[in-house]
PDB file of C-alpha atoms in Angstrom:
ATOM      1  CA  UNK A 345      98.973 110.604  99.997  1.00 54.00           C
ATOM      2  CA  UNK A 346      99.270 113.400  97.472  1.00 58.00           C
ATOM      3  CA  UNK A 347      98.753 111.045  94.550  1.00 67.00           C
ATOM      4  CA  UNK A 348      95.468 109.803  95.976  1.00 66.00           C
ATOM      5  CA  UNK A 349      94.333 113.325  96.887  1.00 65.00           C
ATOM      6  CA  UNK A 350      95.012 114.559  93.350  1.00 73.00           C
ATOM      7  CA  UNK A 351      92.907 111.816  91.798  1.00 74.00           C
ATOM      8  CA  UNK A 352      89.693 113.279  93.162  1.00 75.00           C
ATOM      9  CA  UNK A 353      88.692 110.208  95.183  1.00 74.00           C
ATOM     10  CA  UNK A 354      87.606 110.380  98.809  1.00 79.00           C
ATOM     11  CA  UNK A 355      90.756 109.711 100.876  1.00 75.00           C
ATOM     12  CA  UNK A 356      88.888 108.215 103.817  1.00 78.00           C
ATOM     13  CA  UNK A 357      87.113 105.702 101.613  1.00 81.00           C
ATOM     14  CA  UNK A 358      90.342 104.887  99.767  1.00 80.00           C
ATOM     15  CA  UNK A 359      92.374 104.191 102.897  1.00 77.00           C
ATOM     16  CA  UNK A 360      89.509 102.289 104.504  1.00 81.00           C
ATOM     17  CA  UNK A 361      89.328 100.043 101.433  1.00 84.00           C
ATOM     18  CA  UNK A 362      93.117  99.580 101.426  1.00 82.00           C
ATOM     19  CA  UNK A 363      93.082  98.726 105.122  1.00 79.00           C
ATOM     20  CA  UNK A 364      90.266  96.193 104.817  1.00 84.00           C
ATOM     21  CA  UNK A 365      91.648  94.503 101.709  1.00 88.00           C
ATOM     22  CA  UNK A 366      95.180  94.264 103.145  1.00 84.00           C
ATOM     23  CA  UNK A 367      93.810  92.861 106.421  1.00 82.00           C
ATOM     24  CA  UNK A 368      91.944  90.138 104.530  1.00 88.00           C
ATOM     25  CA  UNK A 369      94.959  89.384 102.339  1.00 89.00           C
ATOM     26  CA  UNK A 370      97.339  89.148 105.290  1.00 86.00           C
ATOM     27  CA  UNK A 371      94.878  87.045 107.285  1.00 88.00           C
ATOM     28  CA  UNK A 372      94.764  84.439 104.507  1.00 92.00           C
ATOM     29  CA  UNK A 373      98.553  84.457 104.213  1.00 90.00           C
ATOM     30  CA  UNK A 374      99.089  84.132 107.958  1.00 88.00           C
ATOM     31  CA  UNK A 375      96.627  81.234 108.232  1.00 91.00           C
ATOM     32  CA  UNK A 376      98.762  79.332 105.723  1.00 92.00           C
ATOM     33  CA  UNK A 377     101.908  80.190 107.683  1.00 88.00           C
ATOM     34  CA  UNK A 378     100.273  79.205 110.991  1.00 87.00           C
ATOM     35  CA  UNK A 379      99.273  75.846 109.530  1.00 89.00           C
ATOM     36  CA  UNK A 380     102.835  75.207 108.393  1.00 89.00           C
ATOM     37  CA  UNK A 381     104.162  76.284 111.817  1.00 84.00           C
ATOM     38  CA  UNK A 382     101.706  73.912 113.464  1.00 85.00           C
ATOM     39  CA  UNK A 383     102.839  71.114 111.167  1.00 86.00           C
ATOM     40  CA  UNK A 384     106.529  71.762 111.904  1.00 84.00           C
ATOM     41  CA  UNK A 385     106.156  72.340 115.624  1.00 80.00           C
ATOM     42  CA  UNK A 386     103.209  70.972 117.547  1.00 76.00           C
ATOM     43  CA  UNK A 387     101.817  73.285 120.212  1.00 74.00           C
ATOM     44  CA  UNK A 388     101.095  72.571 123.866  1.00 74.00           C
ATOM     45  CA  UNK A 389      98.063  74.838 123.826  1.00 75.00           C
ATOM     46  CA  UNK A 390      95.094  74.719 121.548  1.00 79.00           C
ATOM     47  CA  UNK A 391      95.343  75.123 117.794  1.00 82.00           C
ATOM     48  CA  UNK A 392      92.882  78.010 117.985  1.00 84.00           C
ATOM     49  CA  UNK A 393      95.196  79.977 120.321  1.00 80.00           C
ATOM     50  CA  UNK A 394      98.158  79.462 117.991  1.00 80.00           C
ATOM     51  CA  UNK A 395      96.123  80.538 114.979  1.00 85.00           C
ATOM     52  CA  UNK A 396      94.721  83.548 116.809  1.00 84.00           C
ATOM     53  CA  UNK A 397      98.160  84.720 117.962  1.00 81.00           C
ATOM     54  CA  UNK A 398      99.491  84.501 114.403  1.00 83.00           C
ATOM     55  CA  UNK A 399      96.485  86.440 113.065  1.00 84.00           C
ATOM     56  CA  UNK A 400      96.866  89.151 115.708  1.00 82.00           C
ATOM     57  CA  UNK A 401     100.567  89.482 114.871  1.00 79.00           C
ATOM     58  CA  UNK A 402      99.691  89.906 111.188  1.00 81.00           C
ATOM     59  CA  UNK A 403      97.062  92.539 111.947  1.00 79.00           C
ATOM     60  CA  UNK A 404      99.475  94.501 114.125  1.00 75.00           C
ATOM     61  CA  UNK A 405     102.159  94.403 111.432  1.00 73.00           C
ATOM     62  CA  UNK A 406      99.673  95.361 108.726  1.00 76.00           C
ATOM     63  CA  UNK A 407      98.504  98.427 110.583  1.00 75.00           C
ATOM     64  CA  UNK A 408     102.070  99.619 111.147  1.00 77.00           C
ATOM     65  CA  UNK A 409     102.892  98.972 107.492  1.00 76.00           C
ATOM     66  CA  UNK A 410     100.292 101.551 106.515  1.00 76.00           C
ATOM     67  CA  UNK A 411     101.702 104.163 108.938  1.00 78.00           C
ATOM     68  CA  UNK A 412     105.494 103.897 108.643  1.00 82.00           C
ATOM     69  CA  UNK A 413     105.791 104.533 104.873  1.00 78.00           C
ATOM     70  CA  UNK A 414     104.510 108.052 105.511  1.00 78.00           C
ATOM     71  CA  UNK A 415     107.835 109.073 107.103  1.00 83.00           C
ATOM     72  CA  UNK A 416     110.320 106.210 106.509  1.00 84.00           C
ATOM     73  CA  UNK A 417     112.113 105.774 103.168  1.00 84.00           C
ATOM     74  CA  UNK A 418     110.677 102.873 101.109  1.00 79.00           C
ATOM     75  CA  UNK A 419     113.841 100.764 101.204  1.00 87.00           C
ATOM     76  CA  UNK A 420     113.889 100.812 105.049  1.00 87.00           C
ATOM     77  CA  UNK A 421     110.202 100.193 105.814  1.00 84.00           C
ATOM     78  CA  UNK A 422     110.502  96.410 106.250  1.00 85.00           C
ATOM     79  CA  UNK A 423     113.452  96.723 108.648  1.00 90.00           C
ATOM     80  CA  UNK A 424     111.754  99.452 110.700  1.00 88.00           C
ATOM     81  CA  UNK A 425     108.478  97.518 111.002  1.00 83.00           C
ATOM     82  CA  UNK A 426     110.300  94.320 111.985  1.00 83.00           C
ATOM     83  CA  UNK A 427     112.437  96.071 114.587  1.00 86.00           C
ATOM     84  CA  UNK A 428     109.478  98.054 115.963  1.00 84.00           C
ATOM     85  CA  UNK A 429     107.246  94.996 116.289  1.00 77.00           C
ATOM     86  CA  UNK A 430     109.900  92.770 117.859  1.00 79.00           C
ATOM     87  CA  UNK A 431     111.332  95.403 120.198  1.00 80.00           C
ATOM     88  CA  UNK A 432     108.064  96.666 121.609  1.00 75.00           C
ATOM     89  CA  UNK A 433     106.494  93.195 121.568  1.00 70.00           C
ATOM     90  CA  UNK A 434     109.288  91.853 123.764  1.00 69.00           C
ATOM     91  CA  UNK A 435     109.376  94.977 125.939  1.00 68.00           C
ATOM     92  CA  UNK A 436     105.642  95.243 126.621  1.00 65.00           C
ATOM     93  CA  UNK A 437     104.735  91.550 126.702  1.00 62.00           C
ATOM     94  CA  UNK A 438     106.304  91.009 130.103  1.00 55.00           C
ATOM     95  CA  UNK A 439     108.936  88.681 128.687  1.00 54.00           C
ATOM     96  CA  UNK A 440     111.732  91.194 129.251  1.00 53.00           C
ATOM     97  CA  UNK A 441     111.832  93.728 132.041  1.00 57.00           C
ATOM     98  CA  UNK A 442     113.174  97.139 131.034  1.00 55.00           C
ATOM     99  CA  UNK A 443     115.468  97.174 134.076  1.00 58.00           C
ATOM    100  CA  UNK A 444     116.114  95.245 137.260  1.00 59.00           C
ATOM    101  CA  UNK A 445     116.981  96.556 140.685  1.00 58.00           C
ATOM    102  CA  UNK A 446     120.074  94.365 140.821  1.00 60.00           C
ATOM    103  CA  UNK A 447     121.317  95.834 137.550  1.00 56.00           C
ATOM    104  CA  UNK A 448     120.659  99.403 138.683  1.00 53.00           C
ATOM    105  CA  UNK A 449     122.354  98.928 142.064  1.00 56.00           C
ATOM    106  CA  UNK A 450     125.319  97.165 140.451  1.00 56.00           C
ATOM    107  CA  UNK A 451     125.844 100.019 138.003  1.00 52.00           C
ATOM    108  CA  UNK A 452     125.586 102.620 140.788  1.00 53.00           C
ATOM    109  CA  UNK A 453     128.126 100.668 142.846  1.00 53.00           C
ATOM    110  CA  UNK A 454     130.488 100.398 139.871  1.00 51.00           C
ATOM    111  CA  UNK A 455     130.196 104.135 139.153  1.00 51.00           C
ATOM    112  CA  UNK A 456     130.934 105.069 142.775  1.00 51.00           C
ATOM    113  CA  UNK A 457     133.813 102.607 142.967  1.00 50.00           C
ATOM    114  CA  UNK A 458     135.828 104.466 140.349  1.00 51.00           C
ATOM    115  CA  UNK A 459     135.223 107.914 141.917  1.00 49.00           C
TER     116      UNK A 459
END
């Protein structure tokens, strides 16, 4: 951030250009990956839905990759983005519930049993 600010360029225009160019670059890359995934594993749904889900995943990862390097060391950025995307994707997609009533009641029963 400081390097770009010291150059005298407009920071908003710079980061807007970086965001747009990286989104286009990652969209092209993810289309190639989606085509290879479609070739390896045929989908039950439509090809358009598979392609769209891959593109949305790439856009989400690209936006986080512009935010996390501001406060995460460069050697850990890839691990943090991968963990963040997978963890919150699984948690908020409805695939995994954060807790179940059976699990909560079982842990309460186990805690009271040892008292």
